[in-house]
Structures are given as structure tokens and as C-alpha cells.
CSV table of C-alpha atoms in Angstrom, one decimal:
chain,number,residue,atom,x,y,z
B,1310,UNK,CA,16.7,8.3,-3.2
B,1311,UNK,CA,19.0,5.8,-4.9
B,1312,UNK,CA,19.2,3.6,-1.7
B,1313,UNK,CA,15.7,2.0,-2.1
B,1314,UNK,CA,15.8,1.9,-5.9
B,1315,UNK,CA,15.7,-1.9,-6.0
B,1316,UNK,CA,12.8,-2.2,-3.6
B,1317,UNK,CA,10.9,0.6,-5.6
B,1318,UNK,CA,11.6,-1.3,-8.9
B,1319,UNK,CA,10.2,-4.6,-7.4
B,1320,UNK,CA,7.1,-2.8,-6.1
B,1321,UNK,CA,6.2,-1.5,-9.7
B,1322,UNK,CA,2.9,-2.9,-11.1
B,1323,UNK,CA,4.8,-4.2,-14.2
B,1324,UNK,CA,8.5,-3.9,-13.3
B,1325,UNK,CA,10.5,-3.2,-16.3
B,1326,UNK,CA,13.5,-1.0,-17.0
B,1327,UNK,CA,11.7,1.5,-19.2
B,1328,UNK,CA,8.9,1.9,-16.7
B,1329,UNK,CA,11.5,2.3,-13.8
B,1330,UNK,CA,13.2,4.9,-15.9
B,1331,UNK,CA,10.0,6.9,-16.2
B,1332,UNK,CA,9.5,6.7,-12.4
B,1333,UNK,CA,13.0,7.9,-11.8
B,1334,UNK,CA,12.8,10.8,-14.3
B,1335,UNK,CA,9.5,11.9,-12.8
B,1336,UNK,CA,10.8,11.8,-9.2
B,1337,UNK,CA,14.0,13.7,-10.3
B,1338,UNK,CA,12.1,16.4,-11.9
B,1339,UNK,CA,9.9,16.9,-9.0
B,1340,UNK,CA,12.9,17.0,-6.7
B,1341,UNK,CA,14.9,19.4,-8.7
B,1342,UNK,CA,11.7,21.7,-9.1
B,1343,UNK,CA,11.1,21.6,-5.4
B,1344,UNK,CA,14.7,22.2,-4.5
B,1345,UNK,CA,15.3,25.0,-7.0
B,1346,UNK,CA,12.1,26.9,-6.1
B,1347,UNK,CA,13.1,26.7,-2.6
B,1348,UNK,CA,16.7,27.7,-3.1
B,1349,UNK,CA,15.7,30.7,-5.3
B,1350,UNK,CA,13.1,32.1,-2.9
B,1351,UNK,CA,15.4,31.4,0.0
B,1352,UNK,CA,18.2,33.4,-1.6
B,1353,UNK,CA,15.7,36.2,-2.7
B,1354,UNK,CA,14.4,36.5,0.9
B,1355,UNK,CA,17.8,36.3,2.9
B,1356,UNK,CA,20.5,36.7,0.4
B,1357,UNK,CA,24.1,35.8,1.6
B,1358,UNK,CA,22.7,35.1,5.0
B,1359,UNK,CA,20.6,32.1,3.8
B,1360,UNK,CA,21.6,29.0,5.8
B,1361,UNK,CA,22.0,25.5,4.3
B,1362,UNK,CA,18.8,24.6,6.3
B,1363,UNK,CA,16.4,27.4,5.3
B,1364,UNK,CA,14.1,26.8,8.2
B,1365,UNK,CA,16.9,27.9,10.5
B,1366,UNK,CA,16.6,31.4,9.1
B,1367,UNK,CA,13.0,31.7,10.6
B,1368,UNK,CA,12.0,32.2,14.1
B,1369,UNK,CA,10.9,29.2,16.3
B,1370,UNK,CA,7.7,31.1,17.0
B,1371,UNK,CA,6.6,31.2,13.2
B,1372,UNK,CA,3.5,29.1,13.1
B,1373,UNK,CA,3.8,28.5,9.3
B,1374,UNK,CA,7.4,27.5,9.7
B,1375,UNK,CA,6.6,25.1,12.4
B,1376,UNK,CA,4.0,23.6,10.3
B,1377,UNK,CA,6.8,23.1,7.7
B,1378,UNK,CA,9.1,21.5,10.2
B,1379,UNK,CA,6.2,19.1,11.3
B,1380,UNK,CA,5.6,18.2,7.5
B,1381,UNK,CA,9.2,17.4,7.0
B,1382,UNK,CA,9.3,15.2,10.1
B,1383,UNK,CA,6.3,13.4,8.8
B,1384,UNK,CA,8.1,13.0,5.4
B,1385,UNK,CA,11.2,11.6,7.2
B,1386,UNK,CA,9.2,9.2,9.3
B,1387,UNK,CA,7.2,7.8,6.3
B,1388,UNK,CA,10.2,7.3,4.1
B,1389,UNK,CA,12.4,5.8,7.0
B,1390,UNK,CA,10.7,2.3,6.5
B,1391,UNK,CA,11.8,2.0,2.9
B,1392,UNK,CA,15.4,3.3,3.5
B,1393,UNK,CA,15.5,0.9,6.6
B,1394,UNK,CA,14.4,-1.9,4.6
B,1395,UNK,CA,17.2,-1.6,2.0
B,1396,UNK,CA,19.8,-1.2,4.7
B,1397,UNK,CA,18.5,-4.1,6.7
B,1398,UNK,CA,18.5,-6.3,3.7
B,1399,UNK,CA,22.1,-5.4,3.0
B,1400,UNK,CA,23.1,-6.1,6.5
B,1401,UNK,CA,21.2,-9.4,6.3
B,1402,UNK,CA,23.0,-10.4,3.2
B,1403,UNK,CA,26.2,-9.7,4.7
B,1404,UNK,CA,25.3,-11.8,7.7
B,1405,UNK,CA,24.1,-14.7,5.9
B,1406,UNK,CA,27.2,-14.7,3.6
B,1407,UNK,CA,29.6,-14.4,6.6
B,1408,UNK,CA,28.0,-17.4,8.3
B,1409,UNK,CA,27.4,-19.2,5.1
B,1410,UNK,CA,23.8,-20.1,5.8
B,1411,UNK,CA,21.4,-21.9,3.7
B,1412,UNK,CA,18.1,-20.6,2.8
B,1413,UNK,CA,16.5,-23.0,5.3
B,1414,UNK,CA,18.9,-22.0,8.1
B,1415,UNK,CA,18.3,-18.3,7.3
B,1416,UNK,CA,14.4,-18.6,7.9
B,1417,UNK,CA,14.8,-20.4,11.3
B,1418,UNK,CA,15.7,-17.1,13.2
B,1419,UNK,CA,14.8,-14.6,10.5
B,1420,UNK,CA,12.1,-12.8,12.4
B,1421,UNK,CA,14.4,-12.5,15.5
B,1422,UNK,CA,17.1,-11.0,13.6
B,1423,UNK,CA,14.9,-8.6,11.8
B,1424,UNK,CA,13.5,-7.5,15.1
B,1425,UNK,CA,16.9,-7.0,16.6
B,1426,UNK,CA,18.2,-5.2,13.7
B,1427,UNK,CA,15.3,-2.9,13.5
B,1428,UNK,CA,15.4,-2.1,17.1
B,1429,UNK,CA,19.1,-1.3,17.0
B,1430,UNK,CA,18.7,0.8,13.8
B,1431,UNK,CA,15.9,2.9,15.2
B,1432,UNK,CA,17.6,3.2,18.6
B,1433,UNK,CA,20.8,4.4,17.0
B,1434,UNK,CA,19.0,6.9,14.7
B,1435,UNK,CA,17.1,8.3,17.9
B,1436,UNK,CA,20.4,8.5,19.6
B,1437,UNK,CA,21.9,10.7,16.9
B,1438,UNK,CA,18.8,12.9,16.6
B,1439,UNK,CA,18.8,13.6,20.3
B,1440,UNK,CA,22.7,14.0,20.6
B,1441,UNK,CA,23.2,16.1,17.5
B,1442,UNK,CA,21.3,19.4,17.7
B,1443,UNK,CA,22.0,20.5,14.2
B,1444,UNK,CA,21.3,18.0,11.3
B,1445,UNK,CA,23.8,19.8,9.1
B,1446,UNK,CA,26.6,18.0,11.0
B,1447,UNK,CA,25.3,14.6,10.1
B,1448,UNK,CA,24.4,15.6,6.3
B,1449,UNK,CA,27.9,17.0,5.9
B,1450,UNK,CA,29.5,13.7,6.9
B,1451,UNK,CA,27.0,11.3,5.3
B,1452,UNK,CA,27.3,13.5,2.1
B,1453,UNK,CA,30.6,12.1,1.4
B,1454,UNK,CA,29.3,8.7,0.9
B,1455,UNK,CA,27.7,10.1,-2.4
B,1456,UNK,CA,31.1,9.7,-3.9
B,1457,UNK,CA,31.0,6.0,-3.2
B,1458,UNK,CA,27.6,5.5,-4.5
B,1459,UNK,CA,28.0,7.5,-7.6
B,1460,UNK,CA,31.6,6.5,-8.5
B,1461,UNK,CA,33.4,3.9,-6.3
B,1462,UNK,CA,30.7,1.1,-6.3
B,1463,UNK,CA,29.9,1.5,-10.1
B,1464,UNK,CA,33.7,1.1,-10.7
B,1465,UNK,CA,33.8,-1.9,-8.6
B,1466,UNK,CA,31.2,-3.7,-10.5
B,1467,UNK,CA,31.9,-7.4,-10.1
B,1468,UNK,CA,30.1,-8.3,-13.2
B,1469,UNK,CA,32.5,-6.0,-15.2
B,1470,UNK,CA,35.6,-7.3,-13.7
B,1471,UNK,CA,34.5,-11.0,-14.0
B,1472,UNK,CA,33.7,-10.4,-17.6
B,1473,UNK,CA,37.1,-8.8,-18.4
B,1474,UNK,CA,39.2,-11.3,-16.4
B,1475,UNK,CA,37.7,-14.1,-18.5
B,1476,UNK,CA,39.7,-13.1,-21.5
B,1477,UNK,CA,43.3,-13.5,-21.8
B,1478,UNK,CA,43.8,-10.9,-24.4
B,1479,UNK,CA,41.7,-7.8,-24.0
B,1480,UNK,CA,40.2,-5.7,-26.8
B,1481,UNK,CA,40.3,-1.9,-27.0
B,1482,UNK,CA,36.8,-1.8,-25.7
B,1483,UNK,CA,37.5,-4.0,-22.6
B,1484,UNK,CA,40.7,-2.0,-22.0
B,1485,UNK,CA,38.6,1.2,-22.1
B,1486,UNK,CA,36.1,-0.4,-19.6
B,1487,UNK,CA,39.0,-1.4,-17.4
B,1488,UNK,CA,40.6,2.2,-17.3
B,1489,UNK,CA,37.1,3.7,-16.8
B,1490,UNK,CA,36.6,1.4,-13.8
B,1491,UNK,CA,39.8,2.3,-12.4
B,1492,UNK,CA,39.2,6.0,-13.0
B,1493,UNK,CA,35.7,5.7,-11.2
B,1494,UNK,CA,37.5,3.8,-8.2
B,1495,UNK,CA,40.2,6.4,-8.0
B,1496,UNK,CA,38.0,9.4,-8.1
B,1497,UNK,CA,35.4,7.9,-5.8
B,1498,UNK,CA,38.0,7.3,-3.1
B,1499,UNK,CA,39.6,10.8,-3.6
B,1500,UNK,CA,36.3,12.6,-3.5
B,1501,UNK,CA,35.1,10.6,-0.5
B,1502,UNK,CA,38.2,11.4,1.4
B,1503,UNK,CA,38.3,14.9,0.6
B,1504,UNK,CA,34.6,15.6,1.3
B,1505,UNK,CA,34.8,13.8,4.7
B,1506,UNK,CA,38.0,15.7,5.7
B,1507,UNK,CA,36.3,19.0,4.9
B,1508,UNK,CA,33.1,17.9,6.5
B,1509,UNK,CA,34.8,16.9,9.7
B,1510,UNK,CA,37.0,20.1,9.8
B,1511,UNK,CA,33.8,22.3,9.2
B,1512,UNK,CA,32.0,20.3,11.9
B,1513,UNK,CA,34.7,20.9,14.5
B,1514,UNK,CA,34.2,24.7,14.2
B,1515,UNK,CA,31.6,26.1,16.5
B,1516,UNK,CA,28.4,27.1,14.9
B,1517,UNK,CA,25.7,29.6,15.9
B,1518,UNK,CA,22.4,27.8,15.5
B,1519,UNK,CA,20.3,31.1,16.0
């Protein structure tokens, strides 16, 4: 997942960009292989009736499928910490910036803030898990954020704009970078809005879980 990418990079034995690229490549190959195999066999088994969550096609009394559900739950639980760490770090950074705290001031109540953030984060996650019976509702809405991660945020790269604005007259290459950034921003906002509207519209329709 791209969210904890920075924390994964810092945890490498010898953190370098080439080594990180190898890790990302291996991870993507494994994910693509697992997803492709699952999708192919799911379609071969159920055809057009195959649901987005393939486990929903099986009976709740199937022992092997229930083992798979437990395994997925364990995977989610084990990866929650790394994803939460990235989210908590982002919230922490926004909090410190908003209150203009120094490093010394930030360390005074750091433990208390982290505990409060973690409790709220886990509590909110559990509330959603209990309140929403079908995870596809959540995935369809959150999926729209991919447009922001893939297009909008790279287009808003502050280093790029800072470098461009330093020059009074722009070269052809700098103009190309500027228009590319604008294109990324516009496409990111458009795809985000479109996917969110479609997801909400689809979620408002009643679904048969069984």
C-alpha cells in the first residue's frame, strides 16, 4: 500500500531508492499475482454472478471459506498498525503546524496525544465495522481517494511549484512541468468527484448480501 511507503522505506536495512524500488516491485508482483489468480478462478467458478467480494459467493457454513475470512481478518489486524502510524503521523504534523509548536513543546504531551489519537482512530474504525454490514460500501467511497493519491497530490507537489515560481521567465521544460501539474490536478479532482458521486449513488441502492 502506498500509504505507509515512507515508514517502509525508513525500516529498510539499507534505505536507498534502488532497494526501495526492488521492494515495491516484488510487492506489486505478489499482489497482482494473488489478485489475478483470485479473479480468474472466481469468474471461472461463478461467472457473471461473481461478486466484488468473492467470499460473499460462498455459504457462511463453509469451513474453508470461514478459515479464509479469519485469515483476511488477521491480515487486516496485522497491517492496521503500519497504516495507522502513517495516518497518525500526518495528523500529528498538521496539529503541530497549526499550533506552531517547537520540538520541545511537541514532546511534552506527545504520549498523551498519541494515546488519544490511537483510541479515537481505533474506536472510529470499530464503529464503522459494526455499523456497516457490507465492506463494499466503505471501499467504494474510499476508492475515490485513489484519484487524489495518484493524480492530485503529485500535481500539487510544493517543490515543483516552488522551483518554477523562482524563475521570472520559464523555459519550455518548466512550462511543460507546469501544464502537467495542472493537468494532474484537474484530472484528480474530476476523477475523485466522479467516483465519489457514483459510489454514493450506488451505495444508496439496496443490496442483497446473500
